[in-house]
Structures are given as structure tokens and as C-alpha cells.
CSV table of C-alpha atoms and ligand atoms in Angstrom, one decimal:
chain,number,residue,atom,x,y,z
A,1,MET,CA,88.3,115.1,155.4
A,2,ASP,CA,91.7,113.8,156.4
A,3,ILE,CA,94.1,113.2,153.5
A,4,HIS,CA,97.2,111.0,153.3
A,5,GLU,CA,100.7,112.2,154.1
A,6,TYR,CA,101.8,111.8,150.5
A,7,GLN,CA,98.8,113.9,149.3
A,8,ALA,CA,99.5,116.6,152.0
A,9,LYS,CA,103.1,116.7,150.8
A,10,GLU,CA,101.9,117.4,147.3
A,11,LEU,CA,100.0,120.4,148.6
A,12,PHE,CA,103.0,121.5,150.6
A,13,THR,CA,105.4,121.1,147.6
A,14,GLU,CA,103.1,123.3,145.5
A,15,ALA,CA,103.3,126.0,148.2
A,16,GLY,CA,107.1,125.8,148.0
A,17,ILE,CA,107.7,124.0,151.3
A,18,PRO,CA,110.9,121.9,151.1
A,19,VAL,CA,109.7,118.3,151.2
A,20,PRO,CA,111.9,115.2,150.4
A,21,PRO,CA,110.9,113.4,147.3
A,22,GLY,CA,108.9,110.2,147.6
A,23,GLU,CA,106.6,107.7,145.8
A,24,VAL,CA,103.7,105.5,146.9
A,25,ALA,CA,103.8,101.7,146.7
A,26,THR,CA,101.0,99.2,147.2
A,27,THR,CA,103.2,96.1,147.0
A,28,ALA,CA,106.6,95.1,148.5
A,29,ASP,CA,108.0,94.8,144.9
A,30,GLU,CA,107.1,98.4,144.1
A,31,ALA,CA,108.6,99.6,147.4
A,32,GLU,CA,111.8,97.8,146.5
A,33,ASP,CA,112.0,99.4,143.1
A,34,ILE,CA,111.3,102.9,144.4
A,35,ALA,CA,113.9,102.4,147.1
A,36,ARG,CA,116.5,101.5,144.4
A,37,ARG,CA,115.6,104.6,142.4
A,38,LEU,CA,115.9,106.8,145.5
A,39,GLY,CA,119.4,105.5,146.3
A,40,GLY,CA,118.7,102.6,148.7
A,41,ARG,CA,118.4,104.2,152.2
A,42,VAL,CA,114.7,105.0,152.6
A,43,VAL,CA,111.9,105.4,155.1
A,44,VAL,CA,108.9,103.2,154.5
A,45,LYS,CA,105.8,104.9,155.9
A,46,ALA,CA,102.3,103.6,156.4
A,47,GLN,CA,99.7,105.8,154.7
A,48,VAL,CA,96.7,105.8,157.0
A,49,HIS,CA,94.6,108.6,158.4
A,50,ALA,CA,96.1,108.2,161.9
A,51,GLY,CA,98.8,109.9,163.9
A,52,GLY,CA,101.5,108.1,165.9
A,53,ARG,CA,102.3,105.7,163.1
A,54,GLY,CA,105.9,105.7,164.2
A,55,LYS,CA,105.0,104.3,167.6
A,56,ALA,CA,102.7,101.7,166.0
A,57,GLY,CA,105.5,100.3,163.9
A,58,GLY,CA,104.3,102.0,160.7
A,59,VAL,CA,107.4,104.0,160.0
A,60,LYS,CA,110.6,102.1,159.3
A,61,LEU,CA,114.1,103.2,158.2
A,62,ALA,CA,115.6,100.8,155.7
A,63,ASP,CA,119.3,100.5,154.8
A,64,SER,CA,118.8,98.8,151.4
A,65,PRO,CA,116.1,98.2,148.8
A,66,GLU,CA,115.9,94.6,150.1
A,67,ALA,CA,115.2,95.9,153.6
A,68,ALA,CA,112.6,98.4,152.2
A,69,ARG,CA,110.9,95.4,150.6
A,70,GLU,CA,110.8,93.5,154.0
A,71,TYR,CA,109.4,96.5,155.8
A,72,ALA,CA,106.9,97.2,153.1
A,73,SER,CA,105.6,93.7,153.3
A,74,ALA,CA,105.3,93.9,157.1
A,75,ILE,CA,103.6,97.3,157.0
A,76,LEU,CA,101.2,96.7,154.1
A,77,GLY,CA,98.2,95.0,155.7
A,78,MET,CA,99.1,96.1,159.2
A,79,GLU,CA,96.3,97.6,161.3
A,80,ILE,CA,96.9,101.0,162.9
A,81,LYS,CA,94.1,102.4,165.0
A,82,GLU,CA,91.5,100.1,163.3
A,83,LEU,CA,92.7,101.1,159.8
A,84,ILE,CA,94.3,98.6,157.4
A,85,VAL,CA,97.4,99.9,155.7
A,86,LYS,CA,97.0,99.6,151.9
A,87,LYS,CA,99.7,102.0,150.7
A,88,VAL,CA,103.2,103.0,151.9
A,89,LEU,CA,105.2,106.1,151.1
A,90,VAL,CA,108.8,105.4,150.3
A,91,THR,CA,111.1,108.4,150.8
A,92,PRO,CA,114.8,109.0,151.3
A,93,VAL,CA,116.1,108.8,154.8
A,94,GLU,CA,117.0,112.3,156.1
A,95,ASP,CA,119.6,112.8,158.8
A,96,ILE,CA,118.1,114.7,161.6
A,97,VAL,CA,119.7,117.3,163.9
A,98,SER,CA,116.4,118.5,165.5
A,99,GLU,CA,112.7,118.1,165.2
A,100,ALA,CA,110.2,120.9,165.6
A,101,TYR,CA,106.4,121.2,165.4
A,102,VAL,CA,104.5,123.7,163.2
A,103,GLY,CA,100.8,123.6,162.8
A,104,VAL,CA,97.9,125.8,161.9
A,105,LEU,CA,94.2,125.1,162.5
A,106,ILE,CA,90.8,126.8,162.6
A,107,ASP,CA,90.3,128.1,166.2
A,108,ARG,CA,86.5,128.0,166.3
A,109,ALA,CA,86.2,129.9,169.5
A,110,ASN,CA,88.1,132.8,168.0
A,111,GLN,CA,86.8,132.3,164.4
A,112,ALA,CA,90.3,132.6,163.0
A,113,PRO,CA,93.3,130.4,162.1
A,114,LEU,CA,95.7,129.7,164.9
A,115,PHE,CA,99.3,128.8,164.5
A,116,MET,CA,101.1,126.7,167.1
A,117,VAL,CA,104.8,126.0,167.0
A,118,SER,CA,107.2,124.1,169.3
A,119,PRO,CA,110.8,123.3,169.2
A,120,GLU,CA,109.8,120.0,170.9
A,121,GLY,CA,108.6,118.3,167.7
A,122,GLY,CA,108.4,114.8,166.6
A,123,VAL,CA,106.3,113.7,169.5
A,124,ASP,CA,102.6,114.1,170.3
A,125,ILE,CA,101.9,117.9,170.5
A,126,GLU,CA,99.0,117.3,172.9
A,127,GLN,CA,101.6,115.7,175.3
A,128,VAL,CA,103.8,118.8,175.0
A,129,ALA,CA,100.8,121.0,175.7
A,130,GLU,CA,100.2,119.1,178.9
A,131,THR,CA,103.6,118.6,180.3
A,132,ASN,CA,105.4,121.6,179.0
A,133,PRO,CA,103.0,124.3,177.8
A,134,ASP,CA,105.7,127.0,177.7
A,135,ALA,CA,107.4,125.1,174.9
A,136,ILE,CA,104.5,126.0,172.6
A,137,ARG,CA,104.0,129.5,171.0
A,138,LYS,CA,100.7,130.4,169.6
A,139,GLN,CA,99.7,133.1,167.1
A,140,SER,CA,96.2,133.9,166.0
A,141,VAL,CA,95.8,135.2,162.4
A,142,ASP,CA,93.4,137.8,161.3
A,143,PRO,CA,92.1,136.3,158.1
A,144,ARG,CA,91.5,139.7,156.6
A,145,TYR,CA,95.2,140.4,156.6
A,146,GLY,CA,96.7,136.9,156.6
A,147,LEU,CA,99.8,135.9,158.4
A,148,LEU,CA,101.9,139.1,158.7
A,149,PRO,CA,105.7,138.9,158.1
A,150,HIS,CA,106.6,139.8,161.7
A,151,GLN,CA,104.2,137.1,163.0
A,152,ALA,CA,105.8,134.5,160.8
A,153,TYR,CA,109.2,135.7,162.0
A,154,ALA,CA,108.3,135.5,165.6
A,155,LEU,CA,107.0,132.0,165.3
A,156,ALA,CA,110.2,130.9,163.5
A,157,ASP,CA,112.4,132.7,166.0
A,158,PHE,CA,110.7,130.7,168.8
A,159,LEU,CA,112.0,127.5,167.1
A,160,TYR,CA,115.6,128.3,166.3
A,161,ASP,CA,118.5,130.5,167.5
A,162,ASP,CA,120.5,130.4,164.2
A,163,PRO,CA,119.4,133.2,161.9
A,164,LYS,CA,119.9,131.0,158.9
A,165,LEU,CA,117.4,128.5,160.3
A,166,VAL,CA,115.0,131.3,161.4
A,167,ARG,CA,115.0,132.7,157.9
A,168,GLN,CA,114.1,129.3,156.3
A,169,ALA,CA,111.5,128.6,158.9
A,170,THR,CA,109.9,132.1,158.5
A,171,LYS,CA,109.4,131.3,154.8
A,172,ILE,CA,108.0,127.9,155.6
A,173,VAL,CA,105.5,129.2,158.1
A,174,GLY,CA,104.2,131.6,155.5
A,175,GLN,CA,104.1,128.9,152.8
A,176,LEU,CA,102.2,126.7,155.2
A,177,TYR,CA,99.6,129.5,155.8
A,178,ASP,CA,99.2,129.8,152.0
A,179,ALA,CA,98.7,126.1,151.6
A,180,PHE,CA,96.2,126.2,154.5
A,181,THR,CA,94.0,128.9,153.0
A,182,LYS,CA,94.3,128.0,149.4
A,183,ASN,CA,93.1,124.4,150.1
A,184,SER,CA,90.5,125.4,152.7
A,185,CYS,CA,92.2,123.3,155.4
A,186,SER,CA,90.8,122.9,158.9
A,187,LEU,CA,94.3,121.7,159.9
A,188,ALA,CA,97.8,121.7,158.4
A,189,GLU,CA,100.6,120.3,160.4
A,190,ILE,CA,104.3,119.6,160.0
A,191,ASN,CA,105.6,117.3,162.6
A,192,PRO,CA,108.5,117.0,162.5
A,193,LEU,CA,110.0,120.0,160.7
A,194,ILE,CA,113.6,118.9,160.8
A,195,VAL,CA,117.0,120.5,160.6
A,196,THR,CA,119.5,118.5,158.6
A,197,PRO,CA,123.3,118.4,159.3
A,198,GLN,CA,123.7,120.6,156.3
A,199,GLY,CA,121.5,123.3,158.0
A,200,GLU,CA,118.5,122.8,155.8
A,201,VAL,CA,114.9,123.0,157.3
A,202,LYS,CA,112.5,120.5,155.8
A,203,ALA,CA,109.1,119.0,156.4
A,204,ILE,CA,109.3,115.2,156.7
A,205,ASP,CA,105.8,114.6,157.9
A,206,ALA,CA,102.5,116.2,156.8
A,207,LYS,CA,99.0,116.1,158.2
A,208,VAL,CA,96.2,117.9,156.6
A,209,SER,CA,92.4,118.0,157.0
A,210,ILE,CA,90.2,119.7,154.4
A,211,ASP,CA,86.9,121.4,155.1
A,212,GLU,CA,84.5,119.4,153.0
A,213,ASN,CA,82.2,122.4,152.5
A,214,ALA,CA,84.9,123.8,150.2
A,215,PHE,CA,84.9,120.8,147.8
A,216,TYR,CA,82.6,122.6,145.3
A,217,ARG,CA,85.6,124.8,144.5
A,218,LEU,CA,88.4,122.3,145.1
A,219,PRO,CA,87.6,119.3,142.8
A,220,ARG,CA,91.2,118.2,142.7
A,221,VAL,CA,91.5,118.1,146.5
A,222,GLU,CA,88.1,116.3,146.7
A,223,ALA,CA,89.6,113.6,144.4
A,224,TYR,CA,92.1,112.9,147.2
A,225,ARG,CA,89.3,111.1,149.0
A,226,ASP,CA,90.4,107.5,149.5
A,227,LEU,CA,87.3,105.3,150.2
A,228,ASP,CA,89.7,102.5,151.1
A,229,ALA,CA,91.2,104.5,153.9
A,230,GLU,CA,88.2,105.6,155.9
A,231,PRO,CA,86.3,103.4,158.4
A,232,GLU,CA,83.6,101.5,156.7
A,233,SER,CA,80.9,103.0,159.0
A,234,GLU,CA,81.8,106.5,157.7
A,235,SER,CA,81.5,105.5,154.0
A,236,ARG,CA,78.2,103.8,154.7
A,237,ALA,CA,76.9,106.8,156.5
A,238,ARG,CA,77.9,109.1,153.7
A,239,GLU,CA,76.2,106.9,151.1
A,240,ALA,CA,73.0,106.9,153.1
A,241,GLU,CA,73.3,110.7,153.6
A,242,LEU,CA,73.5,110.4,157.4
A,243,SER,CA,75.8,112.6,159.5
A,244,TYR,CA,77.7,110.1,161.6
A,245,VAL,CA,80.7,110.4,163.9
A,246,LYS,CA,82.0,107.4,165.8
A,247,LEU,CA,82.8,107.9,169.4
A,248,ASP,CA,84.2,105.7,172.2
A,249,GLY,CA,81.2,104.9,174.3
A,250,ASN,CA,78.6,102.1,174.4
A,251,VAL,CA,75.2,103.9,174.0
A,252,GLY,CA,74.3,104.0,170.3
A,253,CYS,CA,72.4,107.1,169.5
A,254,CYS,CA,69.9,107.6,166.6
A,255,VAL,CA,68.4,111.1,166.6
A,256,ASN,CA,66.6,113.4,164.1
A,257,GLY,CA,68.3,116.8,164.0
A,258,ALA,CA,71.9,117.7,164.8
A,259,GLY,CA,70.9,119.9,167.8
A,260,LEU,CA,68.8,117.2,169.4
A,261,ALA,CA,71.6,114.7,168.7
A,262,MET,CA,74.1,116.9,170.6
A,263,ALA,CA,71.6,117.4,173.5
A,264,THR,CA,71.1,113.6,173.6
A,265,MET,CA,74.8,113.0,173.8
A,266,ASP,CA,75.0,115.6,176.6
A,267,LEU,CA,72.2,113.9,178.5
A,268,VAL,CA,73.8,110.4,178.1
A,269,LYS,CA,77.0,111.8,179.7
A,270,TYR,CA,74.9,113.6,182.3
A,271,TYR,CA,73.5,110.3,183.4
A,272,GLY,CA,76.9,108.7,183.6
A,273,GLY,CA,77.0,107.0,180.2
A,274,GLU,CA,79.1,107.4,177.1
A,275,PRO,CA,77.7,107.9,173.7
A,276,ALA,CA,79.0,105.4,171.0
A,277,ASN,CA,78.3,107.9,168.2
A,278,PHE,CA,76.8,111.1,166.9
A,279,LEU,CA,74.1,110.2,164.4
A,280,ASP,CA,71.6,112.6,162.7
A,281,ILE,CA,69.1,110.7,160.6
A,282,GLY,CA,67.8,114.1,159.4
A,283,GLY,CA,64.1,115.0,159.1
A,284,SER,CA,63.2,111.9,157.3
A,285,SER,CA,61.2,108.9,158.4
A,286,ASN,CA,62.3,106.9,155.4
A,287,PRO,CA,62.8,103.2,156.6
A,288,ASP,CA,65.8,102.9,154.3
A,289,LYS,CA,67.6,105.6,156.3
A,290,VAL,CA,66.6,104.0,159.6
A,291,VAL,CA,67.9,100.6,158.3
A,292,ALA,CA,71.2,102.2,157.3
A,293,ALA,CA,71.4,103.9,160.7
A,294,LEU,CA,70.7,100.7,162.6
A,295,GLN,CA,73.2,98.8,160.4
A,296,ILE,CA,75.9,101.3,161.1
A,297,ILE,CA,75.2,101.4,164.9
A,298,THR,CA,74.9,97.6,165.3
A,299,ALA,CA,78.1,97.0,163.3
A,300,ASP,CA,80.0,98.7,166.2
A,301,PRO,CA,80.6,95.9,168.7
A,302,SER,CA,80.9,98.3,171.6
A,303,VAL,CA,77.3,99.4,171.3
A,304,LYS,CA,75.3,97.8,174.2
A,305,ALA,CA,72.1,99.8,173.9
A,306,ILE,CA,70.4,101.7,171.1
A,307,LEU,CA,68.7,104.9,171.9
A,308,PHE,CA,66.3,106.6,169.5
A,309,ASN,CA,65.4,110.1,170.2
A,310,ILE,CA,62.9,111.6,167.8
A,311,PHE,CA,61.2,115.0,167.9
A,312,GLY,CA,58.2,115.1,165.5
A,313,GLY,CA,57.6,118.5,164.0
A,314,ILE,CA,57.1,118.3,160.3
A,315,THR,CA,58.4,114.7,160.7
A,316,ARG,CA,55.5,112.6,161.8
A,317,CYS,CA,56.2,110.3,164.8
A,318,ASP,CA,54.0,107.5,163.3
A,319,ASP,CA,56.0,107.6,160.1
A,320,VAL,CA,59.2,107.2,162.1
A,321,ALA,CA,57.7,104.5,164.2
A,322,ASN,CA,56.8,102.6,161.1
A,323,GLY,CA,60.3,103.1,159.8
A,324,ILE,CA,61.8,101.6,163.0
A,325,VAL,CA,59.4,98.6,162.9
A,326,GLU,CA,60.1,98.1,159.2
A,327,ALA,CA,63.9,98.4,159.7
A,328,THR,CA,64.0,95.9,162.6
A,329,ARG,CA,62.1,93.5,160.4
A,330,ARG,CA,64.7,93.8,157.7
A,331,ILE,CA,67.7,93.4,160.0
A,332,ASP,CA,68.1,91.1,162.9
A,333,ILE,CA,69.1,93.2,166.0
A,334,LYS,CA,70.2,91.7,169.3
A,335,THR,CA,71.0,94.9,171.0
A,336,PRO,CA,68.2,96.3,173.2
A,337,ILE,CA,66.5,99.4,171.7
A,338,VAL,CA,64.8,102.1,173.7
A,339,ILE,CA,62.8,104.8,171.9
A,340,ARG,CA,61.6,108.2,172.8
A,341,LEU,CA,59.2,110.0,170.4
A,342,THR,CA,57.3,113.2,171.0
A,343,GLY,CA,55.4,115.7,168.9
A,344,THR,CA,53.2,115.2,165.9
A,345,ASN,CA,51.2,112.0,166.1
A,346,GLU,CA,53.1,110.7,169.1
A,347,ALA,CA,50.1,108.7,170.4
A,348,GLU,CA,49.8,106.7,167.2
A,349,ALA,CA,53.6,106.2,167.2
A,350,LEU,CA,53.6,104.8,170.7
A,351,GLU,CA,50.8,102.4,169.8
A,352,ILE,CA,52.7,101.1,166.7
A,353,LEU,CA,55.9,100.6,168.7
A,354,GLY,CA,54.1,99.1,171.7
A,355,GLU,CA,52.4,96.5,169.4
A,356,ALA,CA,55.7,95.7,167.8
A,357,GLY,CA,57.1,95.0,171.3
A,358,PHE,CA,59.3,98.1,171.7
A,359,SER,CA,60.0,100.1,174.8
A,360,ALA,CA,58.7,103.5,173.8
A,361,HIS,CA,58.5,106.7,175.8
A,362,THR,CA,57.9,110.4,175.5
A,363,SER,CA,60.3,111.6,178.2
A,364,MET,CA,63.8,112.2,177.1
A,365,ASP,CA,65.2,112.0,180.7
A,366,GLU,CA,63.6,108.7,181.3
A,367,VAL,CA,64.7,107.0,178.1
A,368,VAL,CA,68.3,108.2,178.3
A,369,GLN,CA,68.6,106.9,181.9
A,370,LYS,CA,67.2,103.6,180.7
A,371,ALA,CA,69.6,103.3,177.8
A,372,VAL,CA,72.6,104.2,180.1
A,373,GLN,CA,71.4,101.6,182.6
A,374,ILE,CA,71.0,98.9,180.0
A,375,ALA,CA,74.5,99.6,178.5
A,376,ALA,CA,76.1,99.6,182.0
A,377,GLN,CA,74.6,96.2,182.8
A,378,ALA,CA,75.6,94.6,179.5
B,1,GDP,P1,104.1,109.8,162.8
B,1,GDP,O1,104.6,108.9,163.8
B,1,GDP,O2,102.8,109.2,162.2
B,1,GDP,O3,104.0,111.2,163.2
B,1,GDP,O4,105.2,109.7,161.5
B,1,GDP,P2,106.5,110.6,161.2
B,1,GDP,O5,106.6,110.8,159.8
B,1,GDP,O6,106.4,111.9,162.0
B,1,GDP,O7,107.7,109.7,161.8
B,1,GDP,C1,107.8,109.5,163.1
B,1,GDP,C2,109.3,109.7,163.5
B,1,GDP,O8,110.1,108.8,162.7
B,1,GDP,C3,109.8,111.1,163.3
B,1,GDP,O9,109.5,111.9,164.3
B,1,GDP,C4,111.3,110.8,163.2
B,1,GDP,O10,111.9,110.8,164.4
B,1,GDP,C5,111.4,109.4,162.5
B,1,GDP,N1,111.6,109.6,161.1
B,1,GDP,C6,110.8,109.7,160.1
B,1,GDP,N2,111.4,109.9,158.9
B,1,GDP,C7,112.7,109.9,159.2
B,1,GDP,C8,113.9,110.1,158.4
B,1,GDP,O11,113.9,110.3,157.2
B,1,GDP,N3,115.1,110.0,159.1
B,1,GDP,C9,115.2,109.8,160.4
B,1,GDP,N4,116.4,109.7,161.0
B,1,GDP,N5,114.1,109.6,161.2
B,1,GDP,C10,112.9,109.7,160.6
B,2,MN,MN1,104.7,113.0,162.6
């Protein structure tokens, strides 16, 4: 789960990382008051779960409380990467000598945390990785020992020449690792880590994702969840207990089982299409779940074909078929649907679907090609 910058900064502050003060506003009036309290010169920052807010116009430097008010009223309600801004963080302007990048994430291939740092911070780190990979230093961490002092030092030393800065950054890198492990993060990022004209190293941006599997032992962090801040499709999916991830393509996928869902997405790509989502409806043939799944898929305007791929084991195909028929009775769907079912009671299922006017198949290749073709022609 992604959390907001102001929440991530709370976690960083607890770990001892130097972070400028700040307060959250939901109205322009509040932003003006906060700006006055903080001395007038402030940065007004959109709080949405998206990077690149600066480029999108969601980070503005204000010279006065009145200007802060203006910027807040422009930023609140703004749309950044399909998310509406409902809150802004108001924080004092820092003068910046240099911007660096410091991040740690779970490296799945290596089953260990991986640090990445770069003196070329502020900008998109993926871009630096592409255009100037030598400007990034990586350090894998053995979780049994944690980040060792010499590793923290080497990372900091890659960022700065001045020992005073290296000393501060060494400490910050260690504190970031503590915050990362203590809060079961999958990602913790400072971009930029700045140097001020006074020679202080500070984090002025914070990006953190938490591993939701750890929520049982992190009730306070779980409470950071902001239902207002996530795409509606994701809240709906969670309510209906569906695993759903939106993607950029146009073939809407509705599959039972995560493995089959992955294989289905692979096959869509293999036949030249692009999946619009990952969606696992689980082992259930409950029409309510199928309705929820279809509602989520059809709410995405880029979906041009809906592809069901069901493998009946314990799940009976005829139950699922009834679920699909029932679901499409309850909601009006204009997008073409193609269905593949195989396994337990497939013959009955094909009959039920055929009678209801659906295109139903047993071959996965055939149905995926068909869905890709329909989507391409739409
Ligand atoms: P992001 O675009 O979502 O990553 O938001 P950031 O918080 O990283 O802000 C983007 C950029 O705005 C930073 O890289 C800085 O260059 C600039 N910026 C943000 N806060 C300040 C500040 O207090 N002072 C100055 N001078 N620039 C800032
Ligand atoms: Mn940033």
C-alpha cells in the first residue's frame, strides 16, 4: 500500500531522519494559516499516491501566506495521474545546494533489501538508470545482519565528497533502513535528499510503500490507508475481496486463480494484445463476485473486450456459467465478452452460456486470440 508523503515523513521523523516540519491542509484557508505559522515562505505539495508531482504542477513554492493560499486552491481538486488531490502538505521552503536520491526496496530476485543511491537526485531515478547508470550505486543487504556500518558509509561516500556531508548521509542511510524494516516497507525513498547552504543534509520528499501482509502487526500504519486517495476500482475490488491490478491495455481479464490469471495475461501479450488488468476472482462462482468483477472491468473505458478464463477443479464450471449469466442480467454490458471454461461440468457450462447467447469455448489459445482480435478491431 502506498502512503502519502506527509505520512512517510512521520515514519522518517520517528527514525531520526532530518525532515522539515509541515502540516496538512484540505482547504486554501487552512493552507494560508499554516503558511503564516511557518513563516510565510512555504512549499505547497499535492498529497497523492503518484510520483512526478512537481512536473504535473502539484508542487509550488510560495513567497507569502497569500500566495500559499492561491497555490493551495489551484492544487486542491487538481488531477494528477487520474487521482484527485484532496490534501496538500505545507512545509517551509528549503534552499537547495544539491539534490541526491536514496532508496531501498525489496529485491525479489535476490530475496533481500537493495539500496540504490545517486548524486543525481530530484529527477526520475528510472531515467538516470537508463541514461547514466554509472551515477547509481547499489548495495544489497543481508537481512540477517542488517545494513552494516561500512555499507552505509560507502553509499554516503558515493553521494558526497565533503566528510561532514558523508557523516550525515551515513546516519540517514542507516535510519532509512531502520524505518524500512520496522514498518515492513516494500519501498522507502528519499528524492531529493538535499544539502542546504548551511551544510545540512535533509529529506524534503518521502515515498513509502508498505507490505500489506504485515498489517496484522502494524495497526497504526494500516490506519494510514486513505480510501479517498486510491483509484475507485481498487477500493471496490478490495471490498469484494478480489485481487485486482489495473494495467494499461484493452483486454479486460477475469480469471479464477492467480497463476491462471498470470498465464492468461502472458498469452494475451503473446498474441499481440495488452491486458487491461490482472483480476483473480478466486475459487468462487458466487454471482456477486462476478458482478463486482464485471463492474470493475467495465468501469475502465479502455477495455474493449472481456475475457473470462475459468479452470474448473473444485469450482464447478456450471456454477460459474450461472454466475456469469446472472451477473450480466444484473448489469448492462456493451463490451463483447468471450469465455473459456474447462474442467468440472464444462459441458453443462457451455450449454448454459450458449443458451444465454455467449461465445463460450474450451481452448485457451482460441479464446485469447479472439479477445485480442475483438479489442484490436474496436
Ligand atoms: P515530486 O515531483 O513528486 O517528486 O515532488 P518533490 O517533493 O520531490 O518536489 C519536486 C522538486 O521540487 C524537487 O526535486 C525540488 O527541486 C523542488 N522542491 C521541492 N521542495 C522544495 C523546497 O523546499 N525548496 C526548493 N528550492 N525546491 C523544492
Ligand atoms: Mn520527489
